XYZ file of C-alpha atoms in Angstrom:
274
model
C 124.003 100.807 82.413
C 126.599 102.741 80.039
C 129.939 103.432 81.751
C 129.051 106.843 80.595
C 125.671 107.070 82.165
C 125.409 107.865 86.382
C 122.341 106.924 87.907
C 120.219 107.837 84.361
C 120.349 109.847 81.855
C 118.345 112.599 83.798
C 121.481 113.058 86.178
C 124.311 112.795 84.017
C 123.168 115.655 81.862
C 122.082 117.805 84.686
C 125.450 117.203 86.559
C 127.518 118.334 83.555
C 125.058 121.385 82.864
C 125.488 122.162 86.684
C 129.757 121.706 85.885
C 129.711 123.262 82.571
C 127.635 126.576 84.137
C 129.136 126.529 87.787
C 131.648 129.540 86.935
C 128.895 131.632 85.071
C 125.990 131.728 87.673
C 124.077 134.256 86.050
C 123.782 132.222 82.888
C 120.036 131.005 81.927
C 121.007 127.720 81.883
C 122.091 127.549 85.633
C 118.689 128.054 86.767
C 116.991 126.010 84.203
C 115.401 122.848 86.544
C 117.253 119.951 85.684
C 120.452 122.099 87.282
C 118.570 123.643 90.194
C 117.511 120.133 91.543
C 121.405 119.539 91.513
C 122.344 122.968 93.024
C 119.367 122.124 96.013
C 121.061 118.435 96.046
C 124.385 120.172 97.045
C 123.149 122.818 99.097
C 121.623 120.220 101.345
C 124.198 117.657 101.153
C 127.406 119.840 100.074
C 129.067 119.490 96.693
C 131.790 117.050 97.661
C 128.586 114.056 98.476
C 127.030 114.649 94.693
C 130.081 115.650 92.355
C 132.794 112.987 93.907
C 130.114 109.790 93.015
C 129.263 111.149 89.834
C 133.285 111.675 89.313
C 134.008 108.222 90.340
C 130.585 106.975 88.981
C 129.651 105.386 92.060
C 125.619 105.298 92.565
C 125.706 102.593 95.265
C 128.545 101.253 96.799
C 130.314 102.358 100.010
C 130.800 106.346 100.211
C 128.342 106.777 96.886
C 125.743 108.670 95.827
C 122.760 106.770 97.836
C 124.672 106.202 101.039
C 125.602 110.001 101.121
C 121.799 110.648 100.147
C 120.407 108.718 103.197
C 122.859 109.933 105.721
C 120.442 111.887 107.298
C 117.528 109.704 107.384
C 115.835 110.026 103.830
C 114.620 106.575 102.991
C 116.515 104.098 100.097
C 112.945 103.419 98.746
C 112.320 107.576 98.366
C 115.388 107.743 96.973
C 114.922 105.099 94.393
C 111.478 106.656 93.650
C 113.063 110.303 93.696
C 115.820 109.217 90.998
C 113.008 107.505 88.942
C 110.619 110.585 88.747
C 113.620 113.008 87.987
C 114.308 111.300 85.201
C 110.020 110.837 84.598
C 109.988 114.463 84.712
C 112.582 115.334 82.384
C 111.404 113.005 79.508
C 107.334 114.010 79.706
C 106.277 116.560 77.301
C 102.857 116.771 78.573
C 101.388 119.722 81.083
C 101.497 119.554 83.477
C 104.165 117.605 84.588
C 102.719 115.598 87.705
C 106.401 114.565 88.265
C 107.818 118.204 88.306
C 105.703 118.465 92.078
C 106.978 115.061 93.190
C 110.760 116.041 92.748
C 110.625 119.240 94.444
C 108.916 117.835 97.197
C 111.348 114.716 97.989
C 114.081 117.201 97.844
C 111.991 119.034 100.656
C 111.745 116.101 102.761
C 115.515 115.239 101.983
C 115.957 119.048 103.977
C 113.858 118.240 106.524
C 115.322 114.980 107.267
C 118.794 117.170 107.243
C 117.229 119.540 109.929
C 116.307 116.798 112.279
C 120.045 115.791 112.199
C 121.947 119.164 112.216
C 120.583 122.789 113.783
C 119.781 125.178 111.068
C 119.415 128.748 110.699
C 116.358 130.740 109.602
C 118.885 132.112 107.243
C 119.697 128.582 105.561
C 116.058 127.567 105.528
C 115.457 131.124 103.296
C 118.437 130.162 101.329
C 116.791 126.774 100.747
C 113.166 128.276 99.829
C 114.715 130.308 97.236
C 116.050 127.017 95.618
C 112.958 125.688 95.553
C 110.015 126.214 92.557
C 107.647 128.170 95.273
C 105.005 130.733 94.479
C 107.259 133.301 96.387
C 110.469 132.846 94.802
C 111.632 135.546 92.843
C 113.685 134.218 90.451
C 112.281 135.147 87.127
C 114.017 132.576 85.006
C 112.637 129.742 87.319
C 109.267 131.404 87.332
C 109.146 130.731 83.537
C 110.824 127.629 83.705
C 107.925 126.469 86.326
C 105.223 127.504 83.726
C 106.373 124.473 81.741
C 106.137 122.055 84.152
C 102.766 123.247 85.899
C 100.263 125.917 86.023
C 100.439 126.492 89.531
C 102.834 125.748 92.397
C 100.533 126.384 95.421
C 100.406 122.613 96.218
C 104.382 123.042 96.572
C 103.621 125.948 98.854
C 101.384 123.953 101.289
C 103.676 121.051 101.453
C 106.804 123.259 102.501
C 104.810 125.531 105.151
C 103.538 121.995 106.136
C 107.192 120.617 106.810
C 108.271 123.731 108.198
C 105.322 123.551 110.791
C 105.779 120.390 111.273
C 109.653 120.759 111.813
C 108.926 123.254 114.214
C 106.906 121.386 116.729
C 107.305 118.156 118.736
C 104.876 116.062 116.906
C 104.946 111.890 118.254
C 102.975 109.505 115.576
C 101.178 107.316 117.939
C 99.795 104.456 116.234
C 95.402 104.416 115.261
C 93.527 102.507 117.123
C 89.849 102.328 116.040
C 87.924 101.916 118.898
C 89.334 104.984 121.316
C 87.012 106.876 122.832
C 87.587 110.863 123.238
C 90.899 111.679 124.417
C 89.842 113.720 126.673
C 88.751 110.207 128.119
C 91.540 109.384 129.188
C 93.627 112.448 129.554
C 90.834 113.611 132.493
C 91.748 110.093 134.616
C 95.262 110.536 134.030
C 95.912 108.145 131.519
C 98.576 109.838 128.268
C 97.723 109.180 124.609
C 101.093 107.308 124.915
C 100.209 104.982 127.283
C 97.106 103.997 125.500
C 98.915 103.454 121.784
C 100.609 100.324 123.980
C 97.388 98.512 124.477
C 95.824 96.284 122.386
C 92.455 96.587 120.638
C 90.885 94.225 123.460
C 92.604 95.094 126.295
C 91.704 98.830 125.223
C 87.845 97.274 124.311
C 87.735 96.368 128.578
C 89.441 99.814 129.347
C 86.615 101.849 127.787
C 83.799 99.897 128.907
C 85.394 100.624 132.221
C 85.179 104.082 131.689
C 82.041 104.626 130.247
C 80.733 102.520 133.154
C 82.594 105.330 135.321
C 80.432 107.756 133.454
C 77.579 105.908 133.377
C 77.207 105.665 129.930
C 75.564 102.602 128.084
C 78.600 101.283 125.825
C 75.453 100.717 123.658
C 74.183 103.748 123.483
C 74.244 105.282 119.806
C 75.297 108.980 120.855
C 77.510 108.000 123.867
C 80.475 110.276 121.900
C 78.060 112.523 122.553
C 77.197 112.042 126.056
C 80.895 111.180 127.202
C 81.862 114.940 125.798
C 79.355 116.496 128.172
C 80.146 114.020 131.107
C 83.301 115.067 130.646
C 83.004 118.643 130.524
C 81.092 118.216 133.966
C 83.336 116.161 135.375
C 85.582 118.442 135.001
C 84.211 121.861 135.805
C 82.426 120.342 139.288
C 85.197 117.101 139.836
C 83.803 113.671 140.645
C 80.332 114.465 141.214
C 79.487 111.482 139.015
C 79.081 108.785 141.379
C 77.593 105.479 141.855
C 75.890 106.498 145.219
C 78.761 104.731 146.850
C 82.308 106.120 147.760
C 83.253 102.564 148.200
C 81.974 101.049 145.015
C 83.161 104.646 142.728
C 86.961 103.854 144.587
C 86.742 100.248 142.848
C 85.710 101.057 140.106
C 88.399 103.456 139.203
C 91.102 101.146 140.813
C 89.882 98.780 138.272
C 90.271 101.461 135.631
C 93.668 101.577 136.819
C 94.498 98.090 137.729
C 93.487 97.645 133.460
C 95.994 99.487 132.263
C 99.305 98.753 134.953
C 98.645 94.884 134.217
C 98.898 95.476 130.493
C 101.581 97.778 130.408
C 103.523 95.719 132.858
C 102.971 92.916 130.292
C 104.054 94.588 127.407
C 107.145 95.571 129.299
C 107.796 92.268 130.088
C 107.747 91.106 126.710
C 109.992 93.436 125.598
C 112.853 92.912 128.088
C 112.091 89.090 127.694
């Protein structure tokens, strides 16, 4: 890479069009792309983290341009792929631009990861939107400037209001398991979703039986989905009316329920700390 050159050719030209244009704001070229995905760079990260590596051309060694980039969590390998589609989107002629989408929504994600980290104001996150190429924004130079790129910019839209939502609520990634049964399942015995991501596929495999057997549900049966969501449902409007006939025998059977899932997670909690 040319002395000359900072990260590709993509960057150095927007950097100095974003340097060049910085004192003249109202200036066409200030809100042409290339320069807003700088100006949304340093709104997120502050100017300091983008113009001091490009200054000192330092892409990716200690204090540069990819260590100030992931600070807040954004990965090195959406970073790499982030620099590579800028510079994608910049050189394709054709329309539309199936880059154009992919850099405004890393930059997204880059302000989301930035959220996690520090508290933000519903001020800064309108400040933010109106950086961005959204169906809303009102910027009439980056309206036209969009039309090049793509026809349309509702697929933006969804993925900001999706990160926004998302940002907004407590959501835990449990990992899938193929063989769960309703949640509701397990949830109505007193078992959490969380609890059940720690077992494995056959320890979970025993664990249902058990519970279908608590229903009284063949594990055979082709519509026991079907049958489990009404046992449920009755279970619990009316409580444990579902019995085997025998206090005794129902007791065991949902201390085995039990004893299923405390051996297992005592296990796994063993293996950890081991």
């Amino acid at each position: 890479m040319e002395s000359n050159i900072f990260i590709n050719q993509a960057f150095t030209n927007a950097i100095n069009l974003y340097l060049e244009n910085k004192q003249s704001s109202d200036s066409i070229e200030f809100s042409t792309f290339p320069v807003m995905v700088i100006r949304t760079l340093i709104l997120i990260y502050g100017e300091l983290d983008i113009i001091n590596p490009f200054r000192t051309n330092n892409e990716d060694r200690m204090g540069g341009f990819d260590s100030n980039l992931t600070k807040f969590g954004f990965s090195k390998r959406a970073l790499t792929n982030f620099k590579n589609c800028f510079q994608k989107c910049i050189e394709n002629q054709t329309h539309p631009n199936i880059y154009f989408l992919k850099v405004e929504k890393y930059l997204i994600d880059m302000f989301f990861y930035r959220k996690k980290v520090i508290n933000t104001t519903e001020e800064q996150i309108k400040s933010f939107q109106s950086y961005l190429y959204l169906s809303s924004n009102s910027n009439e130079s980056m309206k036209k400037d969009a039309l090049k790129y793509v026809d349309s910019c509702i697929e933006l839209d969804l993925y900001f209001q999706s990160k926004l939502f998302e940002s907004n609520h407590n959501f835990v990634l449990l990992p899938y398991k193929q063989n769960t049964l309703l949640p509701e399942a397990y949830t109505t015995l007193g078992y959490t979703l969380e609890m059940i991501s720690q077992l494995d596929e056959q320890t979970l495999g025993q664990l249902n039986n058990k519970i279908l057997n608590f229903f009284k549900i063949d594990p055979n049966e082709v519509e026991k989905n079907e049958r489990l969501k009404e046992a449920i449902s009755y279970y619990q409007r009316y409580g444990n009316s579902i019995t085997t006939g025998n206090g005794y025998v129902d007791m065991l059977l949902l201390l085995s329920i039990v004893a299923t899932v405390m051996m297992t997670l005592f296990a796994i909690t063993v293996r950890v700390l081991g």
